[in-house]
Coordinates of C-alpha atoms and ligand atoms in Angstrom, one line a residue:
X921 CA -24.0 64.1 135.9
X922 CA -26.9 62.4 134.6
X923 CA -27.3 59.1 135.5
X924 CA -29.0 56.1 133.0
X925 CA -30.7 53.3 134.5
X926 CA -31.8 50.3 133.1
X927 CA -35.9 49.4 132.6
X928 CA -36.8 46.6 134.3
X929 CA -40.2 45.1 134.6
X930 CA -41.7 49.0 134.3
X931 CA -39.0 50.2 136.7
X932 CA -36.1 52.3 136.4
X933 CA -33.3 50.8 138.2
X934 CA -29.2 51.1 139.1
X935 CA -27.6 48.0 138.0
X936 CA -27.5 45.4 140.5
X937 CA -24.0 46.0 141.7
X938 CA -24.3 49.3 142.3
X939 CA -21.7 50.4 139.6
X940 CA -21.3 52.6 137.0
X941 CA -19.6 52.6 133.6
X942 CA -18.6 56.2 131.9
X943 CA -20.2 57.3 128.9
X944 CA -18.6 59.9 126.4
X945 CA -19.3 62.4 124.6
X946 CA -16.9 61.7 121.3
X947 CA -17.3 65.1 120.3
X948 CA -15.1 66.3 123.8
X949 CA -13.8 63.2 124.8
X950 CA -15.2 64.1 127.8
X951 CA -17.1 61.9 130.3
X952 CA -20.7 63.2 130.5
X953 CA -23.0 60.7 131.6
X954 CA -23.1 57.5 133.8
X955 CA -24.6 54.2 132.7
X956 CA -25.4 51.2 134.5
X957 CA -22.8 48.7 134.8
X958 CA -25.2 45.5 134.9
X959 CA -24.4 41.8 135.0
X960 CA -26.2 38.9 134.7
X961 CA -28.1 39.3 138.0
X962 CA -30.2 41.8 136.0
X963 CA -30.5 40.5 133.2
X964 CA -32.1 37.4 134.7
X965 CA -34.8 40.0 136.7
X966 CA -35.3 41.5 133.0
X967 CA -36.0 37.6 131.8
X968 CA -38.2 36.8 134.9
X969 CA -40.0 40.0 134.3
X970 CA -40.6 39.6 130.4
X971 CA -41.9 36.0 130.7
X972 CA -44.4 37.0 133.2
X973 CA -45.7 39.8 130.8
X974 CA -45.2 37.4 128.0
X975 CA -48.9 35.7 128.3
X976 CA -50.7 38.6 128.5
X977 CA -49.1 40.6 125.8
X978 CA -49.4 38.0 123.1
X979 CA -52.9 37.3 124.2
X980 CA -53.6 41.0 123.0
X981 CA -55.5 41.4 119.4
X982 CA -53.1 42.7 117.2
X983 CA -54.5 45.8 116.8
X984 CA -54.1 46.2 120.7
X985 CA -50.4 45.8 120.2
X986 CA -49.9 48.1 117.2
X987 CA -51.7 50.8 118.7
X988 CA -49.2 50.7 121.5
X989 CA -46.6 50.8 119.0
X990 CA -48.2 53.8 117.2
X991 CA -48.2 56.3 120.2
X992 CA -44.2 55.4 121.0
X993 CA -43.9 56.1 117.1
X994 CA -45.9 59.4 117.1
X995 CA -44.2 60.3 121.1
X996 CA -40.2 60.0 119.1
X997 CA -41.5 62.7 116.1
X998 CA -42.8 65.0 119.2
X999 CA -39.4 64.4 121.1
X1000 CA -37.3 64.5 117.6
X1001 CA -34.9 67.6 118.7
X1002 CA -34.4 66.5 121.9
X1003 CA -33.4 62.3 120.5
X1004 CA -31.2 64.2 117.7
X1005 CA -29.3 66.1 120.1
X1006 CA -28.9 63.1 122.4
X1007 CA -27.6 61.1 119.2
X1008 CA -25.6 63.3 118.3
X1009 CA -24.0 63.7 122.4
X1010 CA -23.8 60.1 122.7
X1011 CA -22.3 59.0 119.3
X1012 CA -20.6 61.8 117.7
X1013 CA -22.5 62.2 114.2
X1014 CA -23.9 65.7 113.3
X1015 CA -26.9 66.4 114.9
X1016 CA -28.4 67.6 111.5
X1017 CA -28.1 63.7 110.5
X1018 CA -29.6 62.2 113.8
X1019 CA -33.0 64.5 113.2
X1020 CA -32.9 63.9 109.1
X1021 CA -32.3 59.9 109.6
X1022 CA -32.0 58.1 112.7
X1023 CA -34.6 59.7 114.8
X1024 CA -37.2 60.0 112.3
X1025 CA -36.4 55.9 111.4
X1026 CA -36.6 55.0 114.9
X1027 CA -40.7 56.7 114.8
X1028 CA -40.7 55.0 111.2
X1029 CA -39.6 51.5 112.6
X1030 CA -42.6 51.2 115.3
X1031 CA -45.1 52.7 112.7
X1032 CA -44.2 50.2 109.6
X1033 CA -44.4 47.0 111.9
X1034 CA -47.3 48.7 113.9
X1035 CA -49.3 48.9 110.4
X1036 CA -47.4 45.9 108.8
X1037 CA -49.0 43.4 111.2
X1038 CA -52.2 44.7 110.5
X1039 CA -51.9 42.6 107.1
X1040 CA -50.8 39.9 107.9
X1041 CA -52.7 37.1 107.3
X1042 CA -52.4 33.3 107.6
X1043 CA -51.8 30.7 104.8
X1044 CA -54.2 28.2 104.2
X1045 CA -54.1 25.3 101.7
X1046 CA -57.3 22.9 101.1
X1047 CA -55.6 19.2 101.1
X1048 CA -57.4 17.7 97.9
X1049 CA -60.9 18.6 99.3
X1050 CA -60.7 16.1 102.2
X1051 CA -58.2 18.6 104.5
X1052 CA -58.1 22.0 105.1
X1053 CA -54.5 23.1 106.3
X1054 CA -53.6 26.3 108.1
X1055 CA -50.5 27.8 109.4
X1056 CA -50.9 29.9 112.4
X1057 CA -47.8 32.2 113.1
X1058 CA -47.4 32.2 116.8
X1059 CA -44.8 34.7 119.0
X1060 CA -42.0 32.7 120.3
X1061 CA -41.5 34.0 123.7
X1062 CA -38.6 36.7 125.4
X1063 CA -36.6 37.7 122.7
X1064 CA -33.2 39.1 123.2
X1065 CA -32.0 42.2 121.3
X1066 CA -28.6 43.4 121.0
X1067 CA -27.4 46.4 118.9
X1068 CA -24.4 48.3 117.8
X1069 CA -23.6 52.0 118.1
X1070 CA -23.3 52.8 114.9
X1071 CA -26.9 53.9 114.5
X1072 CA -28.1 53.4 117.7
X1073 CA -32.0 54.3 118.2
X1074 CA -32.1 53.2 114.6
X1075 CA -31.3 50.0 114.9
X1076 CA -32.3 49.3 118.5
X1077 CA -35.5 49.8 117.1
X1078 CA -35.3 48.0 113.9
X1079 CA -35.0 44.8 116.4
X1080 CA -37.6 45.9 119.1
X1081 CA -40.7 47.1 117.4
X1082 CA -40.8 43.8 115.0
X1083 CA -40.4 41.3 118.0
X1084 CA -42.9 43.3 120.2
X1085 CA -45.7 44.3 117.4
X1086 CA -45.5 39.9 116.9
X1087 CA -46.4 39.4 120.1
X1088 CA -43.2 38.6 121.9
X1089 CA -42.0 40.5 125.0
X1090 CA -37.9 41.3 124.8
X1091 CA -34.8 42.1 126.8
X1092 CA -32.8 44.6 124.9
X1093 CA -29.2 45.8 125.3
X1094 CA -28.2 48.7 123.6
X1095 CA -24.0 49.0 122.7
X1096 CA -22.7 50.2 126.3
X1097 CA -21.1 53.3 123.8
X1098 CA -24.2 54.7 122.8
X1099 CA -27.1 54.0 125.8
X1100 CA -28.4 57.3 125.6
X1101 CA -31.8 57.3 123.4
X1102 CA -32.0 53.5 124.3
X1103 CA -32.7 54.7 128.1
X1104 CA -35.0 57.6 126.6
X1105 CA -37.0 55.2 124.5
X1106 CA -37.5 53.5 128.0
X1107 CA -38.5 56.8 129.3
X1108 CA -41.1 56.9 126.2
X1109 CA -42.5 53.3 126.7
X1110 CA -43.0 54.2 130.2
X1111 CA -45.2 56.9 129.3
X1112 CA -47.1 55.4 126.5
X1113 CA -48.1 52.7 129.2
X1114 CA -46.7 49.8 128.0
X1115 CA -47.5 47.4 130.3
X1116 CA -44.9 46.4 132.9
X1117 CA -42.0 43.8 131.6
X1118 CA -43.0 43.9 128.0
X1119 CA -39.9 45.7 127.1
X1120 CA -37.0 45.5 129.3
X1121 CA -33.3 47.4 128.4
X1122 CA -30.5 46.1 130.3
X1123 CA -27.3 48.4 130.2
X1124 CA -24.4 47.4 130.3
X1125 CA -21.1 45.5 128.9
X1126 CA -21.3 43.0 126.2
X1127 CA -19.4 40.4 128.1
X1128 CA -21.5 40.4 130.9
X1129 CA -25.0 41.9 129.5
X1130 CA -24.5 40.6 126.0
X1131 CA -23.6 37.4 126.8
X1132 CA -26.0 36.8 129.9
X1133 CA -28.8 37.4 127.4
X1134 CA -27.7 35.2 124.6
X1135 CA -26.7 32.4 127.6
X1136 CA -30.1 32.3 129.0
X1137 CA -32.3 28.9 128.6
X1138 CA -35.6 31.4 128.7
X1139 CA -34.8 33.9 125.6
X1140 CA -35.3 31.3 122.9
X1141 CA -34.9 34.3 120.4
X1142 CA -31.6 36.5 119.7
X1143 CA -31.7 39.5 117.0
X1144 CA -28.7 40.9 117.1
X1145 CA -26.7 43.2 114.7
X1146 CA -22.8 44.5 115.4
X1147 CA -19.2 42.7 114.4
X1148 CA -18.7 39.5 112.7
X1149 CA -16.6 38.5 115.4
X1150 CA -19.1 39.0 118.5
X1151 CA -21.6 37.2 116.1
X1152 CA -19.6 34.4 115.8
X1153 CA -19.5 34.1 119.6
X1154 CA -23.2 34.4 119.8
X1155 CA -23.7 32.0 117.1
X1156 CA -21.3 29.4 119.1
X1157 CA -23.2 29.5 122.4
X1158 CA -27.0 29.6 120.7
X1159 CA -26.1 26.3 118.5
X1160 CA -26.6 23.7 121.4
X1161 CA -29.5 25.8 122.7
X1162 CA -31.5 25.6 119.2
X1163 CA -32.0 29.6 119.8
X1164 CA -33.4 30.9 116.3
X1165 CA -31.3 33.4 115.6
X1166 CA -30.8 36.5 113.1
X1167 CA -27.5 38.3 112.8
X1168 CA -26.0 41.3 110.9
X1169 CA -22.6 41.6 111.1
X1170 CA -19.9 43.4 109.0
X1171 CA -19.0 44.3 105.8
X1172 CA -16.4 45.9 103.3
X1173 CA -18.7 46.6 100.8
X1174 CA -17.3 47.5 97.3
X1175 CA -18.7 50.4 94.9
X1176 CA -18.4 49.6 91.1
X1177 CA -18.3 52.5 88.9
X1178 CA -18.3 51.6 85.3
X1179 CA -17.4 54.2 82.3
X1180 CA -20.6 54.5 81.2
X1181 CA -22.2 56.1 84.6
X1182 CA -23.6 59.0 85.0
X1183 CA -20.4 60.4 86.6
X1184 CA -22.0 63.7 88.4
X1185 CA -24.0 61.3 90.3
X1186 CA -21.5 58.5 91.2
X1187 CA -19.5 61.1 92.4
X1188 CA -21.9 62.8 94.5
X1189 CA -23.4 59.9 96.2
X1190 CA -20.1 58.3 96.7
X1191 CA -18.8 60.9 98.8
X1192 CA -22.0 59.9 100.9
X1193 CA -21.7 56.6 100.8
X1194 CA -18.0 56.4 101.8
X1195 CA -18.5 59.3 104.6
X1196 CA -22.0 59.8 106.1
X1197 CA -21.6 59.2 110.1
X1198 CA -18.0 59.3 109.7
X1199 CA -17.7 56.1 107.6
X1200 CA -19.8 54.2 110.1
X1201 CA -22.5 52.6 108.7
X1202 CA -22.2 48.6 107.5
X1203 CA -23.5 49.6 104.3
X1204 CA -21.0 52.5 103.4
X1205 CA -18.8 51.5 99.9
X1206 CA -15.4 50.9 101.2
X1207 CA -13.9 49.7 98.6
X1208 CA -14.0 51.8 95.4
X1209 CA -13.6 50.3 92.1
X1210 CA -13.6 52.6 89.1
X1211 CA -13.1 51.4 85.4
X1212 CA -10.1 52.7 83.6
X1213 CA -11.8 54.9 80.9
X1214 CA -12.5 57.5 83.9
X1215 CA -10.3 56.0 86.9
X1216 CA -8.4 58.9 86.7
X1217 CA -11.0 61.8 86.3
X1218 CA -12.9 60.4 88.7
X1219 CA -10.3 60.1 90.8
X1220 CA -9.0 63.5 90.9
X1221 CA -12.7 65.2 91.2
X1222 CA -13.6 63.1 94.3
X1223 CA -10.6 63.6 96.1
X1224 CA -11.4 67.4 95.4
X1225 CA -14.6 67.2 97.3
X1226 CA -13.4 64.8 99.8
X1227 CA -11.0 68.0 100.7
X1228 CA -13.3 70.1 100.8
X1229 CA -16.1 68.3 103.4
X1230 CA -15.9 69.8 106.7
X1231 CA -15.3 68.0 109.6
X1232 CA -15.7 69.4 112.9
X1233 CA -18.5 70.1 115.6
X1234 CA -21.5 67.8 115.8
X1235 CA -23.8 70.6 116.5
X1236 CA -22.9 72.7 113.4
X1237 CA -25.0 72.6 110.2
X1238 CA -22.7 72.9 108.0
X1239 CA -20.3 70.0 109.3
X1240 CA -20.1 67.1 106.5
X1241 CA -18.5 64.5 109.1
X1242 CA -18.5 64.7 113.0
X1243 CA -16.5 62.6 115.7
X1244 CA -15.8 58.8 115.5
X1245 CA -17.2 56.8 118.2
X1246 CA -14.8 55.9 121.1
X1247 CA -10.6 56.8 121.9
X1248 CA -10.4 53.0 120.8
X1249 CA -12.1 53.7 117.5
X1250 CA -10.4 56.9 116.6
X1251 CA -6.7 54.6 117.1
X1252 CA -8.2 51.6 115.3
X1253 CA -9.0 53.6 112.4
X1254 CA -5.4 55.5 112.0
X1255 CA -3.9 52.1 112.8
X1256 CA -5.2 50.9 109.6
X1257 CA -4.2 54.1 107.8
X1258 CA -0.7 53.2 109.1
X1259 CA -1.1 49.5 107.9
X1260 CA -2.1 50.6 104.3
X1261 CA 0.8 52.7 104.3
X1262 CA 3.3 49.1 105.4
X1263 CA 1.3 47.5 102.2
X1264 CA 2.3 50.1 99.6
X1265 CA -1.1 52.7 99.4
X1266 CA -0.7 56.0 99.3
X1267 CA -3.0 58.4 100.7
X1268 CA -4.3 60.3 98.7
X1269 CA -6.3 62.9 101.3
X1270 CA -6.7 63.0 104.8
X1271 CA -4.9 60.0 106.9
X1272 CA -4.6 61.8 109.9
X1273 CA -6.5 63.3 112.7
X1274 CA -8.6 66.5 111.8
X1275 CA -7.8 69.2 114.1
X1276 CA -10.8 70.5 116.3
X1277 CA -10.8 72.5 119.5
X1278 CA -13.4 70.6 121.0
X1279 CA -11.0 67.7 122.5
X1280 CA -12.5 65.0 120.8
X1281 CA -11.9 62.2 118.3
X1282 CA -12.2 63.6 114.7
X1283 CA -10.5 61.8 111.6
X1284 CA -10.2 63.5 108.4
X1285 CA -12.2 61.6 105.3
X1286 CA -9.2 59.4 103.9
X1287 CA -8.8 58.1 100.3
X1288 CA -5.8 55.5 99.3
X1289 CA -4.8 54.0 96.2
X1290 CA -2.2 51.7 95.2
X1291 CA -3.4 48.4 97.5
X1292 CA -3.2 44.9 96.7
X1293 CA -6.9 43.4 96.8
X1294 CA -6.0 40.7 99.0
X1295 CA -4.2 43.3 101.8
X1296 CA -5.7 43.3 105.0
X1297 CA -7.2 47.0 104.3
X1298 CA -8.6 45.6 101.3
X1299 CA -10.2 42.6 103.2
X1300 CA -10.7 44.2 106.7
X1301 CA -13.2 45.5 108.0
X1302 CA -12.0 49.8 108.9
X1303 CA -15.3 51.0 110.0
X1304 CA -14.3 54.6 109.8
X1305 CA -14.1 57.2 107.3
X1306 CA -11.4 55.5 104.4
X1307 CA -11.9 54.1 101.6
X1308 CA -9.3 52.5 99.4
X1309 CA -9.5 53.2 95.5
X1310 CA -8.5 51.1 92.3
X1311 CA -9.3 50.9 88.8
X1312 CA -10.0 48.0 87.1
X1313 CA -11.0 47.4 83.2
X1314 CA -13.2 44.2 82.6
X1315 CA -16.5 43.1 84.3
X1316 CA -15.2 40.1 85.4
X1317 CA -12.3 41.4 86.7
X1318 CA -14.0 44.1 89.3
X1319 CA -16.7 41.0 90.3
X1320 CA -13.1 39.3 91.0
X1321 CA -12.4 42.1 93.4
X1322 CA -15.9 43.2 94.6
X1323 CA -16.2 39.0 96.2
X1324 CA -13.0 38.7 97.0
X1325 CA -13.6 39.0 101.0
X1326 CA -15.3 37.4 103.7
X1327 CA -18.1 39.8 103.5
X1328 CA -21.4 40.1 101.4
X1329 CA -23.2 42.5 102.8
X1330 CA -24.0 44.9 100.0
X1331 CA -22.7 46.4 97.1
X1332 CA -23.0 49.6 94.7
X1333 CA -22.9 49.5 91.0
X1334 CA -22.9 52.7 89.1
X1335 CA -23.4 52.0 85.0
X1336 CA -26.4 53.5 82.5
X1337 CA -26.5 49.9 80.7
X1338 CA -29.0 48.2 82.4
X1339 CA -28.5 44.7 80.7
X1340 CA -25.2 45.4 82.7
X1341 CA -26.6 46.5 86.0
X1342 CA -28.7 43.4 85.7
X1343 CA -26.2 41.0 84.8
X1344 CA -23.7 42.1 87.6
X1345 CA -26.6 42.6 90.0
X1346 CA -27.3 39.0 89.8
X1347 CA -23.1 38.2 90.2
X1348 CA -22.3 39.9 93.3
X1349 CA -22.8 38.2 96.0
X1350 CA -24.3 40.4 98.7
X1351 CA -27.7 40.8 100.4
X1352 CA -28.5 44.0 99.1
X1353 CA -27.1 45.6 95.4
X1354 CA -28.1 49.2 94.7
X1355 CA -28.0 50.8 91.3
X1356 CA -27.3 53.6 90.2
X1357 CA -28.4 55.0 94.3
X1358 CA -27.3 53.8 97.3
X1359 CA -28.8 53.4 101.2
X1360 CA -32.6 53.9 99.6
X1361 CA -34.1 51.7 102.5
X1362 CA -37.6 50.9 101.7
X1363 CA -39.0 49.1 104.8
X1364 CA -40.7 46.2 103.2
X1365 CA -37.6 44.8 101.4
X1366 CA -35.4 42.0 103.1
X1367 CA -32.0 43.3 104.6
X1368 CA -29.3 41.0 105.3
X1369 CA -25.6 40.0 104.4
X1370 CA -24.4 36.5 102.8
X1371 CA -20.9 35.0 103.9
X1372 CA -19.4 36.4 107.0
X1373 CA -22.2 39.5 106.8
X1374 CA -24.9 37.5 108.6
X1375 CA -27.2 34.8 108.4
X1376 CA -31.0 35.8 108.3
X1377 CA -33.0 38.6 107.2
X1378 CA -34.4 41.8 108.8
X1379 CA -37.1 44.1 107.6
X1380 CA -40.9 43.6 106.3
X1381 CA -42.5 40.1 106.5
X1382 CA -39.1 39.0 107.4
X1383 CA -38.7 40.6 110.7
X1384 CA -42.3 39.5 111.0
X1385 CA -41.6 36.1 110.0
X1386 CA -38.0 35.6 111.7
X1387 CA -40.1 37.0 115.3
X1388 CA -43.0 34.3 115.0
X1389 CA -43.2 30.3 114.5
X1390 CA -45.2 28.5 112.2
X1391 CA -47.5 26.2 113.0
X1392 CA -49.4 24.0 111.0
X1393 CA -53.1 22.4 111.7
X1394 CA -54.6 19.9 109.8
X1395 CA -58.2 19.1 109.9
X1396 CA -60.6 16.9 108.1
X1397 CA -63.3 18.3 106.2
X1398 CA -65.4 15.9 106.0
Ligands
NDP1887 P1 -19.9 44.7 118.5 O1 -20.1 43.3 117.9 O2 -18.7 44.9 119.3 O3 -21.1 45.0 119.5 C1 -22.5 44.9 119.1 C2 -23.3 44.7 120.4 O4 -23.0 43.4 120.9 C3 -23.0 45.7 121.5 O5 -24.2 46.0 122.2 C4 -22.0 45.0 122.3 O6 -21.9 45.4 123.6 C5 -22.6 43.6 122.3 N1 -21.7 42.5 122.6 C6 -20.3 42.5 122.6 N2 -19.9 41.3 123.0 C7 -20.9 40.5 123.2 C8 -21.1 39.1 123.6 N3 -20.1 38.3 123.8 N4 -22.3 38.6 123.6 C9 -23.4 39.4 123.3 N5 -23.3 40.7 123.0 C10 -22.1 41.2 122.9 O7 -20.1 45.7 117.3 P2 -20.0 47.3 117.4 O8 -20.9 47.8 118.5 O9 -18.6 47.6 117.5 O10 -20.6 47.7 116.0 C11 -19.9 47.8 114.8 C12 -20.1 46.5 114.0 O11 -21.5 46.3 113.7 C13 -19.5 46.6 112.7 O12 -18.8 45.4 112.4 C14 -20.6 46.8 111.7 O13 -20.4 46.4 110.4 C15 -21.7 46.0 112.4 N6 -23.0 46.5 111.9 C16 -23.7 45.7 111.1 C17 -24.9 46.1 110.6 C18 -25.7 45.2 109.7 O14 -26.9 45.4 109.6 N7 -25.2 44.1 109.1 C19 -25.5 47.4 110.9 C20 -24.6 48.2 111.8 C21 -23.4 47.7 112.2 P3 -20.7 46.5 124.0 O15 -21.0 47.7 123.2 O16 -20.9 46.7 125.4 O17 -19.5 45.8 123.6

């Protein structure tokens, strides 16, 4: 059984205690690798060893650092099949997704920020002609990265190439459920020849890895992305430490769908952006609000072509939805379909396990109607793939509904007025509203959740900003 190790200071290691955790394959329930069961003994080796390769690192130009970044970028594109299938082994998601989205992001990631810092530049203000200000953006240090398993080379990366390409070195714990292509990345870095403690991934538990790193006086820096819960945590212990901090957490992110839509597309991209990866992506629409005119049309049509998406074996082509996560995830998810059955829904499709013979933990795509807004399956996050639907029949009503939770992470409105789309654009509050489209990620643009969602942004000059410190110098001209 293959065995992961953590990457320490340029080595690969067994955890300190000698002990192993079992990783799954969701797709046969089965256990088919072994990952390091670390604890805070190597996490502090992995903080010794990236504040030793801290000075030297930042002292690189920055076109010394991006070219690192640019062979690890161009290294995942050669080793795409062989990432994809690992996704897909480690996660449960269709292979055809991990080598259409998440592998080719994760090259993406180190190639935007590998280019991106090449234009940065510095701000400089002349002080009345008697001062010349200038504000020098400096790395901060070891920065700590934690990330889910939702997307998990994806998002790892999101975190690591940003921090790294600014000059910081980091200490990175991938989600103990999905360690695979983290410890592969390693493999990568390795052979790219970055140099030794620059990037250093600690596996392991949350409560012990997670928590070690966010606990630790010399990582002044924590990215993290995962549940609202966990953030609150790491939010609670950072505060008295002054850590800067940037975290994405959950959402339940509604999906407004006004008469006037084109209704071909709404349709369309709403069964992807309830269902891609199983439901499992913060950003999926699980709340779907459709105006009267068409509630019902719309209603019948997509439970049609829920019905007819194909769940099944990761490794097929033709498979719309593979395996949820974890056991614990697959039980979660039905224990909410049970709950929204105690608070008067009715499903409408699906609600129940999809039958495979592969052994693992596969959900049918699940639609329910007939919920209170202020239910807990209204205002909970599921994280799975069901979605609750409900029509509504004025604009303020559905912005009513579409705030009504803790969350703000993003939202979908679906109308052809654009005075409209405008106007309710600018009402929802959410980090991110798409029109008329949904998930288009451009890398440049600021992503990030308001409320409970998160506090800070990722992505362009905002990773680049959020990973650096200002500092301003003032000097006399004359
Ligand atoms: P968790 O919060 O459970 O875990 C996220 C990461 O934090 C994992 O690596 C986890 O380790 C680690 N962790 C757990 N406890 C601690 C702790 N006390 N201190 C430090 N780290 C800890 O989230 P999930 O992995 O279950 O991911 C799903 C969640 O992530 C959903 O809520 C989803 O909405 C959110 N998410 C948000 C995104 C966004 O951009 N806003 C994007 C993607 C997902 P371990 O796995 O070992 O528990």
């Amino acid at each position: 059984m293959q065995q992961i190790l953590n990457y320490i200071n340029g080595s690969f290691q067994a955890a300190n205690s000698g002990e192993y955790l079992d990783n799954y394959n969701p797709a046969t329930g089965e256990v088919y690798s072994l990952i390091p069961d670390s604890d805070a003994t190597d996490v502090e080796l992995a903080v010794k060893a990236a504040k030793a390769a801290f000075p030297s690192w930042s002292a690189l130009t920055r076109e010394e650092r991006s070219e690192h970044m640019l062979n690890v970028s161009k290294r995942i594109t050669e080793r795409l099949d062989e990432l994809a299938e690992a996704e897909s082994t480690d996660n449960g998601k269709p292979v055809w997704l991990a080598k259409r989205v998440d592998i080719p992001r994760a090259s993406d990631n180190f190639k935007f920020f590998a280019t991106a810092i090449l234009h940065d530049s510095s701000e400089l203000h002349d002080t009345d002609g008697k001062f010349l200000n200038y504000t020098l953006r400096q790395p901060i240090g070891v920065a700590g990265c934690i990330s889910p398993w939702n997307l998990p080379l994806y998002l790892f990366t999101w975190k690591i190439a940003p921090a790294l390409v600014s000059g910081n070195t980091v200490v990175a714990k991938p989600s103990e459920i999905t360690p695979m292509t983290a410890f592969l990345l390693s493999q990568i870095c390795d052979e790219v020849g970055f140099p030794k403690g620059v990037l250093n991934i600690v596996h392991g538990l949350g409560g012990k890895v997670g928590s070690a790193i966010t606990e630790h006086v010399d990582v002044p820096i924590i990215s993290f992305t995962g549940g609202t819960e966990t953030g609150k945590t790491i939010a609670r212990i950072a505060a008295p430490m002054f850590k800067k901090l940037s975290l994405e957490l959950g959402g339940k992110n509604p999906n407004i769908i006004f008469d006037d839509c084109d209704l071909e597309n709404a349709l369309k991209t709403s069964l992807n952006s309830s269902f891609a990866n199983q439901g499992q992506i913060c950003l999926c629409g699980s709340r779907i609000y459709v105006q009267k005119g068409i509630y019902n049309e719309f209603k019948t049509r997509f439970v049609e072509l829920v019905k007819e998406m194909k769940v099944g074996d990761p490794k097929s082509a033709d498979v719309k939805l593979g395996a949820v996560v974890s056991k614990a995830h697959f039980d979660k998810i039905l224990s909410y379909v049970e709950l929204a059955k105690q608070e008067g829904g009715t499903v409408l499709c699906g609600g129940k396990e999809a039958k495979t013979d592969l052994g693992g933990w596969f959900i049918e795509p699940t639609v329910i109607e007939g919920l209170d807004e202020q239910c807990r399956t209204n205002q909970e996050e599921i994280f799975g793939p069901v979605v609750t639907i409900q029509s509504f029949e004025t604009e303020e009503e559905v912005l009513a509904y579409a705030n009504g939770t803790k969350y703000g992470l993003a939202s979908t409105v679906w109308t052809s007025d654009l005075t409209k789309a405008h106007r309710v654009a600018a009402q929802l509050h959410t980090g991110i509203v798409w029109v008329n489209c949904w998930l288009i990620r451009d890398l440049r643009t600021p992503f990030g959740g308001v409320k409970q969602s998160g506090v800070g942004r990722e992505g362009g000059w905002e990773a680049l900003r959020f990973f650096t410190e200002p500092k301003n110098v003032c000097i006399p001209l004359h």
